[in-house]
CSV table of C-alpha atoms in Angstrom, one decimal:
chain,number,residue,atom,x,y,z
L,1,MET,CA,33.7,-18.6,121.2
L,2,THR,CA,35.3,-21.0,124.0
L,3,GLU,CA,34.0,-21.9,127.4
L,4,PRO,CA,34.5,-19.0,129.6
L,5,TYR,CA,37.4,-19.4,131.7
L,6,TYR,CA,38.6,-18.2,135.4
L,7,GLU,CA,41.1,-15.2,135.1
L,8,SER,CA,43.4,-14.8,138.0
L,9,ASN,CA,44.7,-11.7,138.9
L,10,ARG,CA,47.7,-13.2,140.7
L,11,SER,CA,50.7,-10.9,140.1
L,12,SER,CA,54.2,-13.1,139.1
L,13,VAL,CA,55.7,-15.1,141.9
L,14,GLY,CA,57.7,-12.7,144.1
L,15,THR,CA,56.0,-9.6,143.9
L,16,ILE,CA,53.5,-7.8,146.0
L,17,GLN,CA,49.8,-8.1,144.2
L,18,CYS,CA,47.9,-4.9,143.9
L,19,PRO,CA,44.5,-5.0,144.6
L,20,PHE,CA,43.4,-3.0,141.5
L,21,GLU,CA,45.0,-2.3,138.1
L,22,SER,CA,44.5,-0.5,134.9
L,23,MET,CA,45.5,-0.6,131.4
L,24,ILE,CA,44.4,0.3,127.6
L,25,HIS,CA,43.1,-2.9,125.6
L,26,SER,CA,42.9,-1.9,121.9
L,27,CYS,CA,43.0,-3.6,118.7
L,28,ASN,CA,43.1,-2.1,115.4
L,29,ASP,CA,40.4,-5.0,113.1
L,30,ARG,CA,37.1,-6.2,113.8
L,31,GLY,CA,36.9,-9.4,116.1
L,32,TRP,CA,37.1,-10.6,119.6
L,33,ILE,CA,39.1,-8.6,122.1
L,34,VAL,CA,38.3,-10.5,124.9
L,35,ASN,CA,37.0,-14.2,125.1
L,36,ALA,CA,34.3,-15.2,127.7
L,37,HIS,CA,36.0,-15.3,131.4
L,38,TRP,CA,35.2,-14.0,135.2
L,39,HIS,CA,37.6,-13.2,137.8
L,40,ILE,CA,36.7,-11.9,141.5
L,41,TYR,CA,37.4,-8.3,140.6
L,42,ILE,CA,34.6,-5.7,139.5
L,43,GLU,CA,35.7,-4.4,136.2
L,44,ILE,CA,35.2,-0.9,134.8
L,45,LEU,CA,35.4,-0.4,131.0
L,46,TYR,CA,35.6,3.3,129.2
L,47,LEU,CA,35.7,3.6,125.7
L,48,THR,CA,38.1,6.2,124.1
L,49,SER,CA,37.5,5.1,120.3
L,50,GLY,CA,35.6,3.0,118.1
L,51,ARG,CA,32.4,0.7,119.2
L,52,ALA,CA,32.5,-2.5,121.2
L,53,ASN,CA,29.9,-5.3,121.9
L,54,VAL,CA,30.6,-6.4,125.9
L,55,PHE,CA,28.1,-9.6,126.5
L,56,LEU,CA,27.5,-9.8,130.3
L,57,GLY,CA,26.0,-13.3,130.9
L,58,GLY,CA,23.1,-13.3,129.0
L,59,GLU,CA,22.9,-9.6,127.7
L,60,SER,CA,24.9,-7.5,125.4
L,61,TYR,CA,25.7,-3.8,125.4
L,62,ILE,CA,26.6,-1.6,122.5
L,63,LEU,CA,29.3,0.8,123.6
L,64,SER,CA,30.7,4.1,121.8
L,65,LYS,CA,33.4,6.3,122.6
L,66,GLY,CA,33.1,7.9,125.9
L,67,ASP,CA,30.6,5.2,127.0
L,68,LEU,CA,31.6,3.3,130.1
L,69,ILE,CA,30.1,-0.3,131.5
L,70,LEU,CA,30.1,-2.0,135.3
L,71,ILE,CA,31.3,-5.7,135.1
L,72,HIS,CA,30.6,-7.0,138.4
L,73,SER,CA,32.4,-9.1,140.5
L,74,HIS,CA,32.2,-13.3,139.0
L,75,GLU,CA,30.0,-12.2,136.2
L,76,THR,CA,31.1,-13.8,132.8
L,77,HIS,CA,31.9,-11.2,130.0
L,78,SER,CA,33.5,-11.2,127.0
L,79,VAL,CA,34.4,-7.8,124.6
L,80,TYR,CA,33.9,-7.6,120.4
L,81,ALA,CA,35.4,-4.8,118.4
L,82,MET,CA,32.6,-3.7,116.1
L,83,ASP,CA,34.8,-1.6,113.6
L,84,GLU,CA,37.2,-2.3,110.8
L,85,GLU,CA,39.0,0.4,112.5
L,86,GLY,CA,39.2,-1.4,115.6
L,87,VAL,CA,38.6,-0.4,119.3
L,88,SER,CA,40.3,0.9,122.5
L,89,TYR,CA,39.3,1.5,126.1
L,90,ILE,CA,40.8,2.0,129.5
L,91,VAL,CA,40.2,-0.9,131.8
L,92,ILE,CA,40.0,-0.6,135.8
L,93,LYS,CA,40.1,-3.7,137.8
L,94,PHE,CA,40.0,-3.8,141.6
L,95,ASP,CA,39.2,-5.9,144.7
L,96,PRO,CA,35.8,-5.2,145.9
L,97,GLU,CA,37.4,-5.7,149.4
L,98,ILE,CA,39.2,-2.2,148.9
L,99,LEU,CA,35.7,-0.4,149.0
L,100,TYR,CA,35.8,-1.3,152.8
L,101,SER,CA,37.4,0.8,155.5
L,102,THR,CA,38.8,-0.9,158.1
L,103,SER,CA,36.8,-4.1,159.3
L,104,ARG,CA,33.8,-4.9,157.3
L,105,THR,CA,30.7,-3.8,158.7
L,106,ILE,CA,27.3,-4.1,157.3
L,107,PHE,CA,26.7,-0.3,156.6
L,108,GLU,CA,29.6,-0.4,153.8
L,109,SER,CA,28.4,-4.0,152.9
L,110,LYS,CA,25.0,-3.1,152.0
L,111,TYR,CA,26.2,-0.9,149.1
L,112,VAL,CA,29.0,-3.3,147.8
L,113,LEU,CA,27.7,-6.4,148.0
L,114,PRO,CA,25.1,-6.0,145.2
L,115,PHE,CA,28.2,-5.6,143.2
L,116,THR,CA,29.5,-8.7,144.0
L,117,MET,CA,26.7,-11.1,143.4
L,118,GLY,CA,25.5,-12.7,140.2
L,119,ASN,CA,22.2,-12.1,140.7
L,120,SER,CA,22.2,-8.5,141.0
L,121,LYS,CA,20.0,-6.1,139.2
L,122,SER,CA,21.8,-2.8,139.1
L,123,ARG,CA,22.9,-0.4,136.7
L,124,ARG,CA,25.5,-1.1,134.2
L,125,SER,CA,26.1,1.0,131.4
L,126,PHE,CA,26.2,4.9,131.4
L,127,SER,CA,26.4,6.9,128.0
L,128,GLN,CA,28.7,9.6,127.1
L,129,LEU,CA,26.1,11.9,126.8
L,130,GLU,CA,25.4,11.3,130.5
L,131,ILE,CA,28.7,11.5,131.9
L,132,LYS,CA,30.5,13.7,129.7
L,133,ASP,CA,29.9,16.9,132.0
L,134,THR,CA,30.5,14.8,135.4
L,135,ILE,CA,33.8,14.2,136.8
L,136,LEU,CA,33.8,10.5,135.7
L,137,PRO,CA,35.8,10.8,132.8
L,138,GLU,CA,38.5,12.9,134.7
L,139,LEU,CA,38.4,10.3,137.3
L,140,ILE,CA,39.1,7.2,134.8
L,141,GLN,CA,41.7,9.2,133.4
L,142,GLU,CA,43.3,9.8,136.6
L,143,ILE,CA,43.1,6.5,138.0
L,144,TYR,CA,45.0,5.0,134.7
L,145,ASP,CA,47.6,7.6,135.2
L,146,GLU,CA,48.3,7.1,138.8
L,147,PHE,CA,48.5,3.3,138.3
L,148,THR,CA,50.8,3.6,135.4
L,149,SER,CA,53.2,6.3,136.7
L,150,LYS,CA,53.5,4.7,140.1
L,151,SER,CA,54.4,7.5,141.9
L,152,TYR,CA,55.0,7.7,145.5
L,153,GLY,CA,51.6,6.7,147.5
L,154,PHE,CA,49.7,5.9,144.1
L,155,GLU,CA,47.9,3.0,146.1
L,156,LEU,CA,46.6,5.5,148.3
L,157,ALA,CA,45.6,7.7,145.5
L,158,VAL,CA,44.0,4.9,143.0
L,159,ARG,CA,42.0,3.4,146.0
L,160,THR,CA,40.7,7.0,146.9
L,161,LEU,CA,40.0,7.7,143.2
L,162,ILE,CA,38.1,4.0,142.8
L,163,CYS,CA,35.8,4.8,145.7
L,164,ARG,CA,35.0,8.1,144.2
L,165,VAL,CA,33.7,6.4,141.1
L,166,PHE,CA,31.9,3.7,142.8
L,167,LEU,CA,30.1,6.4,144.9
L,168,TRP,CA,29.1,8.2,141.6
L,169,ILE,CA,27.9,5.1,140.0
L,170,LEU,CA,26.1,4.1,143.5
L,171,ARG,CA,24.4,7.4,143.7
L,172,SER,CA,23.7,7.4,139.6
L,173,SER,CA,22.0,4.1,140.4
L,174,GLN,CA,19.9,5.1,142.8
L,175,ASP,CA,18.8,8.3,140.9
L,176,GLN,CA,17.5,5.9,138.2
L,177,ARG,CA,15.7,3.7,140.4
L,178,PRO,CA,14.1,5.8,143.5
L,179,HIS,CA,14.1,2.2,145.5
L,180,TRP,CA,17.3,0.8,144.5
L,181,ASP,CA,18.8,-0.9,147.6
L,182,VAL,CA,20.6,-3.6,149.0
L,183,THR,CA,17.2,-5.9,149.5
L,184,HIS,CA,16.8,-5.8,145.7
L,185,SER,CA,19.8,-8.6,146.3
L,186,LEU,CA,19.6,-9.7,149.6
L,187,LYS,CA,17.0,-10.8,152.1
L,188,GLU,CA,16.6,-8.6,155.5
L,189,MET,CA,17.7,-12.4,156.9
L,190,ASP,CA,20.8,-12.1,155.0
L,191,ILE,CA,21.9,-8.7,156.2
L,192,GLN,CA,21.8,-9.6,159.8
L,193,MET,CA,23.1,-13.0,159.3
L,194,LEU,CA,26.6,-11.2,157.3
L,195,GLN,CA,26.6,-8.7,160.6
L,196,LYS,CA,26.8,-11.3,163.0
L,197,VAL,CA,29.6,-12.9,161.4
L,198,PHE,CA,31.4,-9.8,160.4
L,199,GLU,CA,31.6,-8.9,164.0
L,200,TYR,CA,32.2,-12.6,165.1
L,201,ILE,CA,35.3,-13.0,162.8
L,202,ASP,CA,36.4,-9.1,164.0
L,203,ASP,CA,36.2,-10.0,167.5
L,204,ASN,CA,37.6,-13.5,167.4
L,205,TYR,CA,39.9,-14.0,164.3
L,206,LYS,CA,43.0,-14.6,166.7
L,207,PHE,CA,41.1,-17.6,168.2
L,208,ASP,CA,40.5,-20.8,166.7
L,209,ILE,CA,37.0,-20.5,165.4
L,210,ASN,CA,35.0,-22.1,162.5
L,211,ALA,CA,31.6,-22.3,160.5
L,212,GLN,CA,29.9,-24.4,162.8
L,213,THR,CA,30.0,-22.0,165.6
L,214,ALA,CA,29.2,-19.1,163.2
L,215,ALA,CA,26.0,-20.7,161.9
L,216,ARG,CA,24.7,-21.3,165.4
L,217,ILE,CA,25.6,-17.5,166.2
L,218,CYS,CA,23.4,-17.1,163.2
L,219,SER,CA,20.7,-19.7,164.7
L,220,LEU,CA,21.4,-21.5,161.2
L,221,SER,CA,21.5,-25.1,160.3
L,222,TYR,CA,25.5,-25.8,159.4
L,223,SER,CA,24.9,-26.5,155.9
L,224,TYR,CA,22.1,-23.5,155.2
L,225,PHE,CA,24.8,-21.2,156.7
L,226,SER,CA,27.6,-22.6,154.6
L,227,ARG,CA,25.7,-22.2,151.3
L,228,ARG,CA,24.3,-19.2,151.9
L,229,PHE,CA,27.6,-17.4,153.1
L,230,LYS,CA,29.1,-18.7,149.8
L,231,ALA,CA,26.4,-17.5,147.7
L,232,ILE,CA,26.7,-14.0,149.1
L,233,MET,CA,30.6,-13.6,149.6
L,234,GLY,CA,32.0,-15.8,146.8
L,235,LYS,CA,33.9,-17.5,148.9
L,236,THR,CA,33.6,-19.9,151.9
L,237,PHE,CA,33.7,-19.1,155.5
L,238,THR,CA,37.2,-20.2,156.1
L,239,THR,CA,38.4,-19.0,152.8
L,240,TYR,CA,36.9,-15.3,154.3
L,241,LEU,CA,38.7,-15.9,157.5
L,242,ASN,CA,42.0,-16.7,156.3
L,243,TYR,CA,41.8,-13.4,154.3
L,244,ILE,CA,41.2,-11.4,157.5
L,245,ARG,CA,44.0,-13.3,159.3
L,246,ILE,CA,46.3,-12.4,156.6
L,247,THR,CA,45.2,-9.1,155.8
L,248,GLU,CA,45.9,-8.5,159.8
L,249,ALA,CA,49.3,-10.2,159.5
L,250,GLU,CA,50.5,-7.8,156.5
L,251,LYS,CA,49.9,-5.0,159.3
L,252,LEU,CA,51.9,-6.6,162.1
L,253,LEU,CA,54.6,-7.3,159.3
L,254,LEU,CA,54.8,-3.4,158.4
L,255,THR,CA,54.5,-2.2,162.2
L,256,SER,CA,56.2,-4.4,163.9
L,257,ASP,CA,59.8,-7.0,164.4
L,258,MET,CA,57.6,-9.9,165.3
L,259,SER,CA,58.9,-13.1,164.3
L,260,MET,CA,57.0,-15.0,161.6
L,261,THR,CA,55.6,-17.7,164.3
L,262,GLU,CA,54.7,-14.9,166.6
L,263,ILE,CA,52.8,-13.0,163.9
L,264,ALA,CA,51.2,-16.5,162.7
L,265,LEU,CA,49.9,-17.3,166.5
L,266,GLU,CA,48.6,-13.5,166.7
L,267,VAL,CA,46.4,-13.6,164.1
L,268,GLY,CA,45.3,-16.8,164.5
L,269,PHE,CA,47.0,-19.5,162.6
L,270,SER,CA,48.0,-22.1,164.7
L,271,ASN,CA,51.5,-22.5,163.3
L,272,SER,CA,53.9,-20.3,161.2
L,273,SER,CA,54.2,-23.3,158.4
L,274,TYR,CA,50.4,-22.9,157.6
L,275,PHE,CA,50.4,-19.0,158.0
L,276,ILE,CA,53.3,-19.1,155.3
L,277,GLN,CA,51.4,-21.2,153.1
L,278,GLN,CA,48.5,-19.1,153.4
L,279,PHE,CA,50.1,-15.7,153.2
L,280,LYS,CA,51.7,-17.3,149.7
L,281,HIS,CA,48.2,-18.2,148.5
L,282,TYR,CA,46.6,-14.9,149.0
L,283,LYS,CA,49.7,-12.9,148.2
L,284,ASN,CA,51.7,-15.1,146.0
L,285,ILE,CA,55.0,-14.0,147.9
L,286,SER,CA,56.1,-15.6,151.0
L,287,PRO,CA,55.5,-13.0,154.6
L,288,ASN,CA,59.3,-12.7,154.5
L,289,GLN,CA,59.8,-11.2,151.2
L,290,PHE,CA,56.8,-9.0,151.9
L,291,ARG,CA,58.4,-7.5,154.5
L,292,LYS,CA,61.7,-7.3,153.0
L,293,LYS,CA,60.2,-5.5,149.5
L,294,ILE,CA,58.4,-2.9,151.8
L,295,ILE,CA,61.1,-1.7,153.9
L,296,SER,CA,63.3,-1.9,150.7
L,297,GLU,CA,60.4,0.5,148.6
L,298,ASN,CA,60.3,2.7,151.5
L,299,ALA,CA,64.0,3.2,152.0
L,300,ASP,CA,64.1,3.8,148.1
L,301,HIS,CA,61.2,6.7,148.3
L,302,THR,CA,63.4,8.4,151.5
L,303,ILE,CA,66.7,8.9,149.5
L,304,LEU,CA,64.5,10.0,146.7
């Protein structure tokens, strides 16, 4: 085994990046299928044949046909096929951000954040016996079918289906642990801090704001605030702020004819060149290419 590596989920240059993907991994022999790696996405593996040993950090989970396992964001993991006949499983990866409706609120965060933190103790694996008579296998298959067929509106369908899977897992975890809550991973002070930061960013992302001001609003030192925010969110305050700004810019690119400079200033960037640079960084495509591709795809579907 090699050292764990970071797996980027970036799409090829010039294409629009989806915040989720689904595929089938398989092999016809015993051995490593996936070496140790990590990524920001939450990942679900659903075995369709064979047996596999899934390593998550310092623990291992033996999975058979019909079993499912949840891998958290930023969690090092690898997969080993245990049978000579090999193994096959459906993979679903998704950015935790798709579990939020519009602006992020603590009402959603208290459910999502434990799955993005490395020290979360929430439940991981579900056996075939537990889930065979539930909606879960059908939802997993439907996500894979929607993503691979890419029919009109598949993005909305996949997001909706992933939210249903996540809700099922969330409630199942609560049933297994009656006192399961975000407080197992987050302190009350953390929750209050996040709520203040989310509100601060939502109300002020258009302006020149920074982590120092956010720390003062939370009555915390800048160094402690910065360390704690990154530990919980997996990204710095500035990275998260720019992510929100790019998300807002996407909406303007799709719903207005504003210029790149106008959009940059509207969402809080000081100039268009920095906005374009950040948009490419997050989306792997320029904002102008993004607008043209969406318009072209919509036109194609209209013709069909």
